[in-house]
Every structure is written in structure tokens, then in C-alpha cells.
């Protein structure tokens, strides 16, 4: 997924996956996935996507601070 954040284009294909969490089974309308990425410049991003009844009904790439990324990772340990 490519997304422009603060004028910079980020591409998940060129980032490193820190952690991926899946909720529910494939095809479950309430299921979703969250993937924490770190870019080459040290920026953190959370990729989210899910079914029509999930909290994430569309693909999204959200910028996170290092502290928020660490908190997300701790919550999903």
C-alpha cells in the first residue's frame, strides 16, 4: 500500500514489519488485521484492514509516534 503522509510517499513494500496481528478467521465480516511497520527513516506506521463489520472497513496506513508504536506492540504482545 502506498500513502502520502505529510508530503512524503510511504510504501509498505519497502518497510519492515515489526508485528502483525490478525483477529478472526479469513472471510469473517468482523475480522481484521493490524500490522506495525517501521520505515527506513525510523517512522512507524500502523496498517489496518478488515471486514465490513470490523473496526477497519477500509485499508488505512496511520503514522504513529515511537511511543505509540511501543504501546501498541506492548498491548499486542
GROMACS .gro file of C-alpha atoms in nm:
model
   77
    1UNK     CA    1   0.000   0.000   0.000
    2UNK     CA    2   0.127   0.347  -0.085
    3UNK     CA    3   0.017   0.654   0.108
    4UNK     CA    4   0.132   1.014   0.131
    5UNK     CA    5   0.186   1.135   0.488
    6UNK     CA    6   0.294   1.495   0.542
    7UNK     CA    7   0.404   1.521   0.180
    8UNK     CA    8   0.616   1.203   0.187
    9UNK     CA    9   0.511   0.887  -0.002
   10UNK     CA   10   0.540   0.568   0.203
   11UNK     CA   11   0.510   0.220   0.057
   12UNK     CA   12   0.458  -0.081   0.284
   13UNK     CA   13   0.650  -0.293   0.030
   14UNK     CA   14   0.964  -0.101   0.131
   15UNK     CA   15   0.907  -0.105   0.509
   16UNK     CA   16   0.995  -0.358   0.775
   17UNK     CA   17   0.716  -0.545   0.954
   18UNK     CA   18   0.757  -0.516   1.331
   19UNK     CA   19   0.447  -0.716   1.426
   20UNK     CA   20   0.128  -0.840   1.260
   21UNK     CA   21  -0.190  -0.931   1.448
   22UNK     CA   22  -0.500  -1.093   1.297
   23UNK     CA   23  -0.839  -1.101   1.466
   24UNK     CA   24  -1.093  -1.356   1.342
   25UNK     CA   25  -1.077  -1.600   1.054
   26UNK     CA   26  -1.029  -1.513   0.688
   27UNK     CA   27  -1.364  -1.408   0.540
   28UNK     CA   28  -1.512  -1.319   0.880
   29UNK     CA   29  -1.702  -0.988   0.835
   30UNK     CA   30  -1.592  -0.882   1.185
   31UNK     CA   31  -1.231  -0.995   1.134
   32UNK     CA   32  -0.942  -0.754   1.083
   33UNK     CA   33  -0.566  -0.729   1.077
   34UNK     CA   34  -0.322  -0.476   1.214
   35UNK     CA   35   0.042  -0.459   1.103
   36UNK     CA   36   0.303  -0.233   1.261
   37UNK     CA   37   0.570  -0.117   1.016
   38UNK     CA   38   0.887   0.086   1.056
   39UNK     CA   39   1.019   0.286   0.759
   40UNK     CA   40   1.388   0.332   0.673
   41UNK     CA   41   1.381   0.678   0.833
   42UNK     CA   42   1.257   0.533   1.165
   43UNK     CA   43   0.893   0.641   1.124
   44UNK     CA   44   0.628   0.398   1.249
   45UNK     CA   45   0.302   0.318   1.074
   46UNK     CA   46   0.004   0.100   1.155
   47UNK     CA   47  -0.164  -0.069   0.859
   48UNK     CA   48  -0.523  -0.172   0.928
   49UNK     CA   49  -0.780  -0.355   0.715
   50UNK     CA   50  -1.085  -0.565   0.787
   51UNK     CA   51  -1.428  -0.692   0.702
   52UNK     CA   52  -1.748  -0.492   0.671
   53UNK     CA   53  -1.840  -0.544   1.040
   54UNK     CA   54  -1.489  -0.475   1.176
   55UNK     CA   55  -1.342  -0.156   1.321
   56UNK     CA   56  -1.140  -0.119   0.997
   57UNK     CA   57  -1.369  -0.142   0.695
   58UNK     CA   58  -1.110   0.006   0.456
   59UNK     CA   59  -0.734  -0.014   0.416
   60UNK     CA   60  -0.557   0.256   0.613
   61UNK     CA   61  -0.196   0.348   0.693
   62UNK     CA   62  -0.163   0.564   1.005
   63UNK     CA   63   0.154   0.737   1.125
   64UNK     CA   64   0.244   0.662   1.490
   65UNK     CA   65   0.496   0.817   1.725
   66UNK     CA   66   0.765   0.585   1.858
   67UNK     CA   67   0.592   0.587   2.199
   68UNK     CA   68   0.251   0.498   2.049
   69UNK     CA   69   0.412   0.222   1.839
   70UNK     CA   70   0.574   0.079   2.151
   71UNK     CA   71   0.242   0.096   2.340
   72UNK     CA   72   0.060  -0.081   2.053
   73UNK     CA   73   0.328  -0.350   2.044
   74UNK     CA   74   0.303  -0.400   2.422
   75UNK     CA   75  -0.079  -0.425   2.406
   76UNK     CA   76  -0.049  -0.690   2.135
   77UNK     CA   77   0.227  -0.898   2.296
   0.00000   0.00000   0.00000
